[in-house]
Amino acid sequence: MRPGMGFWRAAAVAAILAAPAAAQADDYPNKPVTFVTPAAAGNSPDVVTRLVADKLTQMWKQQVVVINRPGAGGLIAAQAAAALPKDGYSIYMTQASTYTVLPIQQEGKMGVDLQKAFTAVGMVGEQPIAVGVNKDVKANNVAELIKLANDTPGGMLFAATNRGGQSHLTGELFRERSKANISFVHAAGASVSVNDVVAGRIPMMFEGLAGLAPGTQNGGIRLLGVASEKRLPNVPDLPTMSETVPGVVSSGWIVMMVPEGVPDAIVQKLNKDLRVAVADPAVVERMQQLGTYSRDYTPEQTTQFMRNEEKLWWPIVRKVVAEDQKK
């Protein structure tokens, strides 16, 4: 055999094996697609998921069906999604808390290794968490809020939805980085927290912009900052929290994923189409109304984003879990 023949033979075999996957991607999708989401029907992540599903339905000329599998902090959806066919027609629309909270809360009990069971496709959108205060609170910015909390005997209470959820974790991150004397008060939903802050029963809260909207629209809540990396395009006058307290960046996010084993050609096709869908002006406008903003990420960039989120939040979640175990 002539030198180098082994290389060319191996290359030919690789090309032959890759051809069916490439052909599948060229024809993808040629039947309905299913989205599995941990979001409860009607909440903000569900609305965003359905918005993207509708846009992709138009683009693909194939129906995208959204199946809600809420419960157990996202574990039910994760377990169901891990068992989906590896053909690209069953897609997992995961949320931040599944990756930042569940692996710590359910350590050794999950039954699914999230990092091995799925492949990231792309960023659907993120919902930055903001801090809002009752209209009568004597603070006009984040720096004044920190000073007020530290000057208040016993500190200040902050409301947030669901202990261990993204809004609560944002408050814990803010407390850790700012050294503000604030303490968490659990509420059974964003609307309850909003009502408590508007009524003055609790002075401040952390929540996504969509969740805060009922309070800000009626003037009962003033926004002091948002935990986005940079100021948001539709509310440019709202400072980021990190302008005052470096490192306070937090959002609930939705990422498109597929079960590990889906051909890379299909993953790349999904990524390309998702990025077109979330860049559509009508989709961008509607998402911003929901306090949601996308990132033009490749699969590799999305994976790195998720790993960075795990590194940021896992120590904070471990602290919260340890506090709960002491009670």
PDB file of N, CA and C in Angstrom, residues 25-120:
ATOM      1  N   ALA A  25     -29.958  16.826   7.550  1.00  0.00           N
ATOM      2  CA  ALA A  25     -30.023  18.241   7.883  1.00  0.00           C
ATOM      3  C   ALA A  25     -30.584  19.057   6.730  1.00  0.00           C
ATOM      4  N   ASP A  26     -30.235  18.705   5.490  1.00  0.00           N
ATOM      5  CA  ASP A  26     -30.747  19.423   4.315  1.00  0.00           C
ATOM      6  C   ASP A  26     -32.266  19.314   4.240  1.00  0.00           C
ATOM      7  N   ASP A  27     -32.788  18.176   4.686  1.00  0.00           N
ATOM      8  CA  ASP A  27     -34.217  17.899   4.599  1.00  0.00           C
ATOM      9  C   ASP A  27     -34.948  18.243   5.892  1.00  0.00           C
ATOM     10  N   TYR A  28     -34.215  18.738   6.884  1.00  0.00           N
ATOM     11  CA  TYR A  28     -34.769  18.947   8.224  1.00  0.00           C
ATOM     12  C   TYR A  28     -35.441  20.306   8.337  1.00  0.00           C
ATOM     13  N   PRO A  29     -36.637  20.335   8.974  1.00  0.00           N
ATOM     14  CA  PRO A  29     -37.456  19.211   9.406  1.00  0.00           C
ATOM     15  C   PRO A  29     -38.487  18.855   8.329  1.00  0.00           C
ATOM     16  N   ASN A  30     -38.805  17.615   8.228  1.00  0.00           N
ATOM     17  CA  ASN A  30     -39.814  17.183   7.249  1.00  0.00           C
ATOM     18  C   ASN A  30     -41.034  16.573   7.923  1.00  0.00           C
ATOM     19  N   LYS A  31     -41.158  16.838   9.225  1.00  0.00           N
ATOM     20  CA  LYS A  31     -42.332  16.411   9.981  1.00  0.00           C
ATOM     21  C   LYS A  31     -42.442  17.288  11.222  1.00  0.00           C
ATOM     22  N   PRO A  32     -43.533  17.221  11.969  1.00  0.00           N
ATOM     23  CA  PRO A  32     -43.687  18.075  13.152  1.00  0.00           C
ATOM     24  C   PRO A  32     -42.562  17.890  14.171  1.00  0.00           C
ATOM     25  N   VAL A  33     -42.295  18.977  14.894  1.00  0.00           N
ATOM     26  CA  VAL A  33     -41.244  19.006  15.914  1.00  0.00           C
ATOM     27  C   VAL A  33     -41.888  19.251  17.276  1.00  0.00           C
ATOM     28  N   THR A  34     -41.350  18.631  18.305  1.00  0.00           N
ATOM     29  CA  THR A  34     -41.882  18.773  19.654  1.00  0.00           C
ATOM     30  C   THR A  34     -40.897  19.514  20.547  1.00  0.00           C
ATOM     31  N   PHE A  35     -41.389  20.521  21.270  1.00  0.00           N
ATOM     32  CA  PHE A  35     -40.614  21.209  22.305  1.00  0.00           C
ATOM     33  C   PHE A  35     -41.113  20.713  23.665  1.00  0.00           C
ATOM     34  N   VAL A  36     -40.221  20.249  24.512  1.00  0.00           N
ATOM     35  CA  VAL A  36     -40.560  19.905  25.889  1.00  0.00           C
ATOM     36  C   VAL A  36     -39.990  20.993  26.792  1.00  0.00           C
ATOM     37  N   THR A  37     -40.841  21.590  27.626  1.00  0.00           N
ATOM     38  CA  THR A  37     -40.419  22.686  28.490  1.00  0.00           C
ATOM     39  C   THR A  37     -40.833  22.434  29.932  1.00  0.00           C
ATOM     40  N   PRO A  38     -39.994  22.825  30.895  1.00  0.00           N
ATOM     41  CA  PRO A  38     -40.384  22.731  32.303  1.00  0.00           C
ATOM     42  C   PRO A  38     -41.314  23.859  32.733  1.00  0.00           C
ATOM     43  N   ALA A  39     -41.547  24.816  31.859  1.00  0.00           N
ATOM     44  CA  ALA A  39     -42.381  25.973  32.201  1.00  0.00           C
ATOM     45  C   ALA A  39     -43.845  25.572  32.351  1.00  0.00           C
ATOM     46  N   ALA A  40     -44.499  26.177  33.314  1.00  0.00           N
ATOM     47  CA  ALA A  40     -45.944  25.992  33.451  1.00  0.00           C
ATOM     48  C   ALA A  40     -46.648  26.799  32.370  1.00  0.00           C
ATOM     49  N   ALA A  41     -47.757  26.280  31.877  1.00  0.00           N
ATOM     50  CA  ALA A  41     -48.495  26.952  30.811  1.00  0.00           C
ATOM     51  C   ALA A  41     -48.902  28.358  31.243  1.00  0.00           C
ATOM     52  N   GLY A  42     -48.597  29.334  30.399  1.00  0.00           N
ATOM     53  CA  GLY A  42     -49.020  30.707  30.637  1.00  0.00           C
ATOM     54  C   GLY A  42     -48.005  31.586  31.322  1.00  0.00           C
ATOM     55  N   ASN A  43     -46.943  30.998  31.925  1.00  0.00           N
ATOM     56  CA  ASN A  43     -45.973  31.885  32.555  1.00  0.00           C
ATOM     57  C   ASN A  43     -45.018  32.455  31.501  1.00  0.00           C
ATOM     58  N   SER A  44     -44.161  33.383  31.916  1.00  0.00           N
ATOM     59  CA  SER A  44     -43.353  34.113  30.946  1.00  0.00           C
ATOM     60  C   SER A  44     -42.445  33.207  30.101  1.00  0.00           C
ATOM     61  N   PRO A  45     -41.705  32.251  30.693  1.00  0.00           N
ATOM     62  CA  PRO A  45     -40.888  31.370  29.854  1.00  0.00           C
ATOM     63  C   PRO A  45     -41.712  30.546  28.869  1.00  0.00           C
ATOM     64  N   ASP A  46     -42.916  30.171  29.271  1.00  0.00           N
ATOM     65  CA  ASP A  46     -43.793  29.428  28.360  1.00  0.00           C
ATOM     66  C   ASP A  46     -44.216  30.301  27.182  1.00  0.00           C
ATOM     67  N   VAL A  47     -44.548  31.559  27.453  1.00  0.00           N
ATOM     68  CA  VAL A  47     -44.959  32.470  26.382  1.00  0.00           C
ATOM     69  C   VAL A  47     -43.806  32.685  25.400  1.00  0.00           C
ATOM     70  N   VAL A  48     -42.587  32.844  25.933  1.00  0.00           N
ATOM     71  CA  VAL A  48     -41.418  33.014  25.061  1.00  0.00           C
ATOM     72  C   VAL A  48     -41.190  31.769  24.222  1.00  0.00           C
ATOM     73  N   THR A  49     -41.286  30.606  24.850  1.00  0.00           N
ATOM     74  CA  THR A  49     -41.106  29.338  24.127  1.00  0.00           C
ATOM     75  C   THR A  49     -42.107  29.213  22.990  1.00  0.00           C
ATOM     76  N   ARG A  50     -43.356  29.564  23.244  1.00  0.00           N
ATOM     77  CA  ARG A  50     -44.395  29.458  22.217  1.00  0.00           C
ATOM     78  C   ARG A  50     -44.207  30.509  21.124  1.00  0.00           C
ATOM     79  N   LEU A  51     -43.678  31.655  21.490  1.00  0.00           N
ATOM     80  CA  LEU A  51     -43.386  32.688  20.497  1.00  0.00           C
ATOM     81  C   LEU A  51     -42.351  32.173  19.499  1.00  0.00           C
ATOM     82  N   VAL A  52     -41.296  31.547  20.014  1.00  0.00           N
ATOM     83  CA  VAL A  52     -40.257  30.986  19.151  1.00  0.00           C
ATOM     84  C   VAL A  52     -40.809  29.799  18.360  1.00  0.00           C
ATOM     85  N   ALA A  53     -41.632  28.987  19.010  1.00  0.00           N
ATOM     86  CA  ALA A  53     -42.234  27.845  18.320  1.00  0.00           C
ATOM     87  C   ALA A  53     -43.081  28.303  17.137  1.00  0.00           C
ATOM     88  N   ASP A  54     -43.846  29.369  17.326  1.00  0.00           N
ATOM     89  CA  ASP A  54     -44.689  29.887  16.240  1.00  0.00           C
ATOM     90  C   ASP A  54     -43.837  30.402  15.081  1.00  0.00           C
ATOM     91  N   LYS A  55     -42.737  31.088  15.412  1.00  0.00           N
ATOM     92  CA  LYS A  55     -41.875  31.623  14.355  1.00  0.00           C
ATOM     93  C   LYS A  55     -41.215  30.489  13.583  1.00  0.00           C
ATOM     94  N   LEU A  56     -40.746  29.463  14.268  1.00  0.00           N
ATOM     95  CA  LEU A  56     -40.121  28.332  13.591  1.00  0.00           C
ATOM     96  C   LEU A  56     -41.144  27.537  12.780  1.00  0.00           C
ATOM     97  N   THR A  57     -42.368  27.477  13.257  1.00  0.00           N
ATOM     98  CA  THR A  57     -43.437  26.831  12.484  1.00  0.00           C
ATOM     99  C   THR A  57     -43.600  27.524  11.132  1.00  0.00           C
ATOM    100  N   GLN A  58     -43.567  28.865  11.154  1.00  0.00           N
ATOM    101  CA  GLN A  58     -43.667  29.631   9.910  1.00  0.00           C
ATOM    102  C   GLN A  58     -42.467  29.369   9.004  1.00  0.00           C
ATOM    103  N   MET A  59     -41.278  29.340   9.588  1.00  0.00           N
ATOM    104  CA  MET A  59     -40.063  29.162   8.810  1.00  0.00           C
ATOM    105  C   MET A  59     -39.966  27.757   8.212  1.00  0.00           C
ATOM    106  N   TRP A  60     -40.329  26.772   8.998  1.00  0.00           N
ATOM    107  CA  TRP A  60     -40.137  25.383   8.580  1.00  0.00           C
ATOM    108  C   TRP A  60     -41.312  24.812   7.782  1.00  0.00           C
ATOM    109  N   LYS A  61     -42.452  25.479   7.879  1.00  0.00           N
ATOM    110  CA  LYS A  61     -43.676  24.921   7.280  1.00  0.00           C
ATOM    111  C   LYS A  61     -44.005  23.556   7.893  1.00  0.00           C
ATOM    112  N   GLN A  62     -43.601  23.397   9.135  1.00  0.00           N
ATOM    113  CA  GLN A  62     -43.892  22.202   9.930  1.00  0.00           C
ATOM    114  C   GLN A  62     -44.327  22.664  11.315  1.00  0.00           C
ATOM    115  N   GLN A  63     -45.326  21.998  11.869  1.00  0.00           N
ATOM    116  CA  GLN A  63     -45.857  22.399  13.165  1.00  0.00           C
ATOM    117  C   GLN A  63     -44.861  22.106  14.287  1.00  0.00           C
ATOM    118  N   VAL A  64     -44.661  23.104  15.161  1.00  0.00           N
ATOM    119  CA  VAL A  64     -43.882  22.900  16.380  1.00  0.00           C
ATOM    120  C   VAL A  64     -44.859  22.853  17.548  1.00  0.00           C
ATOM    121  N   VAL A  65     -44.886  21.733  18.232  1.00  0.00           N
ATOM    122  CA  VAL A  65     -45.827  21.500  19.326  1.00  0.00           C
ATOM    123  C   VAL A  65     -45.100  21.668  20.653  1.00  0.00           C
ATOM    124  N   VAL A  66     -45.640  22.471  21.559  1.00  0.00           N
ATOM    125  CA  VAL A  66     -45.034  22.703  22.869  1.00  0.00           C
ATOM    126  C   VAL A  66     -45.732  21.834  23.905  1.00  0.00           C
ATOM    127  N   ILE A  67     -44.943  21.050  24.631  1.00  0.00           N
ATOM    128  CA  ILE A  67     -45.460  20.195  25.699  1.00  0.00           C
ATOM    129  C   ILE A  67     -44.896  20.685  27.022  1.00  0.00           C
ATOM    130  N   ASN A  68     -45.771  21.062  27.940  1.00  0.00           N
ATOM    131  CA  ASN A  68     -45.361  21.554  29.254  1.00  0.00           C
ATOM    132  C   ASN A  68     -45.228  20.386  30.221  1.00  0.00           C
ATOM    133  N   ARG A  69     -44.043  20.307  30.861  1.00  0.00           N
ATOM    134  CA  ARG A  69     -43.808  19.270  31.873  1.00  0.00           C
ATOM    135  C   ARG A  69     -43.266  19.928  33.140  1.00  0.00           C
ATOM    136  N   PRO A  70     -44.093  20.766  33.798  1.00  0.00           N
ATOM    137  CA  PRO A  70     -43.612  21.452  35.000  1.00  0.00           C
ATOM    138  C   PRO A  70     -43.541  20.504  36.197  1.00  0.00           C
ATOM    139  N   GLY A  71     -42.855  20.977  37.237  1.00  0.00           N
ATOM    140  CA  GLY A  71     -42.833  20.226  38.478  1.00  0.00           C
ATOM    141  C   GLY A  71     -41.440  19.823  38.904  1.00  0.00           C
ATOM    142  N   ALA A  72     -41.277  19.682  40.232  1.00  0.00           N
ATOM    143  CA  ALA A  72     -40.034  19.226  40.853  1.00  0.00           C
ATOM    144  C   ALA A  72     -38.850  20.098  40.444  1.00  0.00           C
ATOM    145  N   GLY A  73     -39.094  21.399  40.294  1.00  0.00           N
ATOM    146  CA  GLY A  73     -38.007  22.314  39.980  1.00  0.00           C
ATOM    147  C   GLY A  73     -37.373  22.100  38.630  1.00  0.00           C
ATOM    148  N   GLY A  74     -38.103  21.458  37.709  1.00  0.00           N
ATOM    149  CA  GLY A  74     -37.582  21.191  36.377  1.00  0.00           C
ATOM    150  C   GLY A  74     -37.106  19.767  36.182  1.00  0.00           C
ATOM    151  N   LEU A  75     -37.084  18.977  37.247  1.00  0.00           N
ATOM    152  CA  LEU A  75     -36.578  17.604  37.157  1.00  0.00           C
ATOM    153  C   LEU A  75     -37.456  16.726  36.274  1.00  0.00           C
ATOM    154  N   ILE A  76     -38.771  16.908  36.351  1.00  0.00           N
ATOM    155  CA  ILE A  76     -39.680  16.090  35.543  1.00  0.00           C
ATOM    156  C   ILE A  76     -39.404  16.281  34.060  1.00  0.00           C
ATOM    157  N   ALA A  77     -39.256  17.526  33.643  1.00  0.00           N
ATOM    158  CA  ALA A  77     -38.986  17.812  32.229  1.00  0.00           C
ATOM    159  C   ALA A  77     -37.617  17.286  31.821  1.00  0.00           C
ATOM    160  N   ALA A  78     -36.611  17.438  32.689  1.00  0.00           N
ATOM    161  CA  ALA A  78     -35.264  16.974  32.357  1.00  0.00           C
ATOM    162  C   ALA A  78     -35.222  15.469  32.162  1.00  0.00           C
ATOM    163  N   GLN A  79     -35.895  14.740  33.040  1.00  0.00           N
ATOM    164  CA  GLN A  79     -35.913  13.282  32.924  1.00  0.00           C
ATOM    165  C   GLN A  79     -36.664  12.836  31.684  1.00  0.00           C
ATOM    166  N   ALA A  80     -37.774  13.531  31.397  1.00  0.00           N
ATOM    167  CA  ALA A  80     -38.547  13.182  30.199  1.00  0.00           C
ATOM    168  C   ALA A  80     -37.755  13.504  28.935  1.00  0.00           C
ATOM    169  N   ALA A  81     -37.072  14.647  28.934  1.00  0.00           N
ATOM    170  CA  ALA A  81     -36.327  15.071  27.751  1.00  0.00           C
ATOM    171  C   ALA A  81     -35.132  14.159  27.481  1.00  0.00           C
ATOM    172  N   ALA A  82     -34.503  13.651  28.541  1.00  0.00           N
ATOM    173  CA  ALA A  82     -33.335  12.780  28.363  1.00  0.00           C
ATOM    174  C   ALA A  82     -33.700  11.488  27.650  1.00  0.00           C
ATOM    175  N   ALA A  83     -34.972  11.095  27.723  1.00  0.00           N
ATOM    176  CA  ALA A  83     -35.421   9.856  27.088  1.00  0.00           C
ATOM    177  C   ALA A  83     -35.999  10.076  25.693  1.00  0.00           C
ATOM    178  N   LEU A  84     -35.928  11.316  25.191  1.00  0.00           N
ATOM    179  CA  LEU A  84     -36.493  11.624  23.885  1.00  0.00           C
ATOM    180  C   LEU A  84     -35.660  10.992  22.765  1.00  0.00           C
ATOM    181  N   PRO A  85     -36.278  10.750  21.611  1.00  0.00           N
ATOM    182  CA  PRO A  85     -35.526  10.229  20.463  1.00  0.00           C
ATOM    183  C   PRO A  85     -34.400  11.186  20.066  1.00  0.00           C
ATOM    184  N   LYS A  86     -33.304  10.628  19.582  1.00  0.00           N
ATOM    185  CA  LYS A  86     -32.129  11.421  19.228  1.00  0.00           C
ATOM    186  C   LYS A  86     -32.122  11.738  17.732  1.00  0.00           C
ATOM    187  N   ASP A  87     -33.249  12.265  17.253  1.00  0.00           N
ATOM    188  CA  ASP A  87     -33.388  12.517  15.819  1.00  0.00           C
ATOM    189  C   ASP A  87     -33.548  13.997  15.483  1.00  0.00           C
ATOM    190  N   GLY A  88     -33.534  14.850  16.512  1.00  0.00           N
ATOM    191  CA  GLY A  88     -33.670  16.281  16.277  1.00  0.00           C
ATOM    192  C   GLY A  88     -35.105  16.761  16.211  1.00  0.00           C
ATOM    193  N   TYR A  89     -36.052  15.849  16.318  1.00  0.00           N
ATOM    194  CA  TYR A  89     -37.457  16.244  16.260  1.00  0.00           C
ATOM    195  C   TYR A  89     -38.067  16.387  17.654  1.00  0.00           C
ATOM    196  N   SER A  90     -37.293  16.047  18.660  1.00  0.00           N
ATOM    197  CA  SER A  90     -37.714  16.207  20.050  1.00  0.00           C
ATOM    198  C   SER A  90     -36.689  17.108  20.730  1.00  0.00           C
ATOM    199  N   ILE A  91     -37.117  18.288  21.131  1.00  0.00           N
ATOM    200  CA  ILE A  91     -36.204  19.342  21.595  1.00  0.00           C
ATOM    201  C   ILE A  91     -36.542  19.737  23.032  1.00  0.00           C
ATOM    202  N   TYR A  92     -35.509  19.964  23.798  1.00  0.00           N
ATOM    203  CA  TYR A  92     -35.643  20.314  25.216  1.00  0.00           C
ATOM    204  C   TYR A  92     -35.367  21.803  25.391  1.00  0.00           C
ATOM    205  N   MET A  93     -36.361  22.533  25.869  1.00  0.00           N
ATOM    206  CA  MET A  93     -36.219  23.977  26.107  1.00  0.00           C
ATOM    207  C   MET A  93     -35.982  24.187  27.601  1.00  0.00           C
ATOM    208  N   THR A  94     -34.726  24.044  28.003  1.00  0.00           N
ATOM    209  CA  THR A  94     -34.410  24.063  29.425  1.00  0.00           C
ATOM    210  C   THR A  94     -34.406  25.479  29.985  1.00  0.00           C
ATOM    211  N   GLN A  95     -34.452  25.575  31.308  1.00  0.00           N
ATOM    212  CA  GLN A  95     -34.410  26.860  31.999  1.00  0.00           C
ATOM    213  C   GLN A  95     -33.233  26.910  32.959  1.00  0.00           C
ATOM    214  N   ALA A  96     -32.852  28.118  33.340  1.00  0.00           N
ATOM    215  CA  ALA A  96     -31.651  28.331  34.148  1.00  0.00           C
ATOM    216  C   ALA A  96     -31.647  27.493  35.417  1.00  0.00           C
ATOM    217  N   SER A  97     -32.760  27.489  36.139  1.00  0.00           N
ATOM    218  CA  SER A  97     -32.770  26.836  37.447  1.00  0.00           C
ATOM    219  C   SER A  97     -32.483  25.347  37.361  1.00  0.00           C
ATOM    220  N   THR A  98     -32.809  24.723  36.221  1.00  0.00           N
ATOM    221  CA  THR A  98     -32.530  23.301  36.077  1.00  0.00           C
ATOM    222  C   THR A  98     -31.039  23.042  36.188  1.00  0.00           C
ATOM    223  N   TYR A  99     -30.233  23.929  35.645  1.00  0.00           N
ATOM    224  CA  TYR A  99     -28.783  23.732  35.625  1.00  0.00           C
ATOM    225  C   TYR A  99     -28.068  24.389  36.794  1.00  0.00           C
ATOM    226  N   THR A 100     -28.662  25.438  37.354  1.00  0.00           N
ATOM    227  CA  THR A 100     -27.975  26.156  38.425  1.00  0.00           C
ATOM    228  C   THR A 100     -28.423  25.726  39.812  1.00  0.00           C
ATOM    229  N   VAL A 101     -29.574  25.073  39.917  1.00  0.00           N
ATOM    230  CA  VAL A 101     -30.110  24.709  41.227  1.00  0.00           C
ATOM    231  C   VAL A 101     -30.242  23.194  41.406  1.00  0.00           C
ATOM    232  N   LEU A 102     -30.879  22.521  40.454  1.00  0.00           N
ATOM    233  CA  LEU A 102     -31.171  21.097  40.605  1.00  0.00           C
ATOM    234  C   LEU A 102     -29.953  20.226  40.911  1.00  0.00           C
ATOM    235  N   PRO A 103     -28.823  20.400  40.212  1.00  0.00           N
ATOM    236  CA  PRO A 103     -27.693  19.519  40.483  1.00  0.00           C
ATOM    237  C   PRO A 103     -27.198  19.582  41.927  1.00  0.00           C
ATOM    238  N   ILE A 104     -27.475  20.700  42.626  1.00  0.00           N
ATOM    239  CA  ILE A 104     -27.081  20.828  44.022  1.00  0.00           C
ATOM    240  C   ILE A 104     -28.209  20.366  44.942  1.00  0.00           C
ATOM    241  N   GLN A 105     -29.423  20.811  44.684  1.00  0.00           N
ATOM    242  CA  GLN A 105     -30.557  20.416  45.509  1.00  0.00           C
ATOM    243  C   GLN A 105     -30.812  18.914  45.451  1.00  0.00           C
ATOM    244  N   GLN A 106     -30.606  18.326  44.267  1.00  0.00           N
ATOM    245  CA  GLN A 106     -30.899  16.906  44.062  1.00  0.00           C
ATOM    246  C   GLN A 106     -29.616  16.079  43.893  1.00  0.00           C
ATOM    247  N   GLU A 107     -28.545  16.531  44.512  1.00  0.00           N
ATOM    248  CA  GLU A 107     -27.250  15.878  44.317  1.00  0.00           C
ATOM    249  C   GLU A 107     -27.325  14.380  44.638  1.00  0.00           C
ATOM    250  N   GLY A 108     -26.948  13.552  43.641  1.00  0.00           N
ATOM    251  CA  GLY A 108     -26.972  12.108  43.819  1.00  0.00           C
ATOM    252  C   GLY A 108     -28.329  11.465  43.654  1.00  0.00           C
ATOM    253  N   LYS A 109     -29.351  12.278  43.367  1.00  0.00           N
ATOM    254  CA  LYS A 109     -30.711  11.730  43.286  1.00  0.00           C
ATOM    255  C   LYS A 109     -31.424  12.051  41.980  1.00  0.00           C
ATOM    256  N   MET A 110     -30.756  12.716  41.053  1.00  0.00           N
ATOM    257  CA  MET A 110     -31.436  13.200  39.859  1.00  0.00           C
ATOM    258  C   MET A 110     -31.781  12.103  38.859  1.00  0.00           C
ATOM    259  N   GLY A 111     -30.919  11.118  38.733  1.00  0.00           N
ATOM    260  CA  GLY A 111     -31.174  10.060  37.763  1.00  0.00           C
ATOM    261  C   GLY A 111     -30.825  10.439  36.340  1.00  0.00           C
ATOM    262  N   VAL A 112     -30.308  11.650  36.138  1.00  0.00           N
ATOM    263  CA  VAL A 112     -29.879  12.090  34.808  1.00  0.00           C
ATOM    264  C   VAL A 112     -28.712  13.056  34.964  1.00  0.00           C
ATOM    265  N   ASP A 113     -27.653  12.819  34.201  1.00  0.00           N
ATOM    266  CA  ASP A 113     -26.494  13.711  34.207  1.00  0.00           C
ATOM    267  C   ASP A 113     -26.723  14.761  33.133  1.00  0.00           C
ATOM    268  N   LEU A 114     -27.072  15.964  33.556  1.00  0.00           N
ATOM    269  CA  LEU A 114     -27.468  17.010  32.620  1.00  0.00           C
ATOM    270  C   LEU A 114     -26.364  17.340  31.622  1.00  0.00           C
ATOM    271  N   GLN A 115     -25.121  17.338  32.066  1.00  0.00           N
ATOM    272  CA  GLN A 115     -24.029  17.723  31.178  1.00  0.00           C
ATOM    273  C   GLN A 115     -23.737  16.658  30.125  1.00  0.00           C
ATOM    274  N   LYS A 116     -24.100  15.418  30.404  1.00  0.00           N
ATOM    275  CA  LYS A 116     -23.841  14.337  29.456  1.00  0.00           C
ATOM    276  C   LYS A 116     -25.073  13.958  28.637  1.00  0.00           C
ATOM    277  N   ALA A 117     -26.247  14.277  29.156  1.00  0.00           N
ATOM    278  CA  ALA A 117     -27.479  13.814  28.511  1.00  0.00           C
ATOM    279  C   ALA A 117     -27.923  14.702  27.356  1.00  0.00           C
ATOM    280  N   PHE A 118     -27.432  15.961  27.326  1.00  0.00           N
ATOM    281  CA  PHE A 118     -27.932  16.909  26.337  1.00  0.00           C
ATOM    282  C   PHE A 118     -26.797  17.653  25.638  1.00  0.00           C
ATOM    283  N   THR A 119     -27.125  18.137  24.444  1.00  0.00           N
ATOM    284  CA  THR A 119     -26.238  19.006  23.674  1.00  0.00           C
ATOM    285  C   THR A 119     -26.908  20.365  23.531  1.00  0.00           C
ATOM    286  N   ALA A 120     -26.178  21.422  23.858  1.00  0.00           N
ATOM    287  CA  ALA A 120     -26.732  22.770  23.714  1.00  0.00           C
ATOM    288  C   ALA A 120     -26.821  23.144  22.244  1.00  0.00           C
TER     289      ALA A 120
END
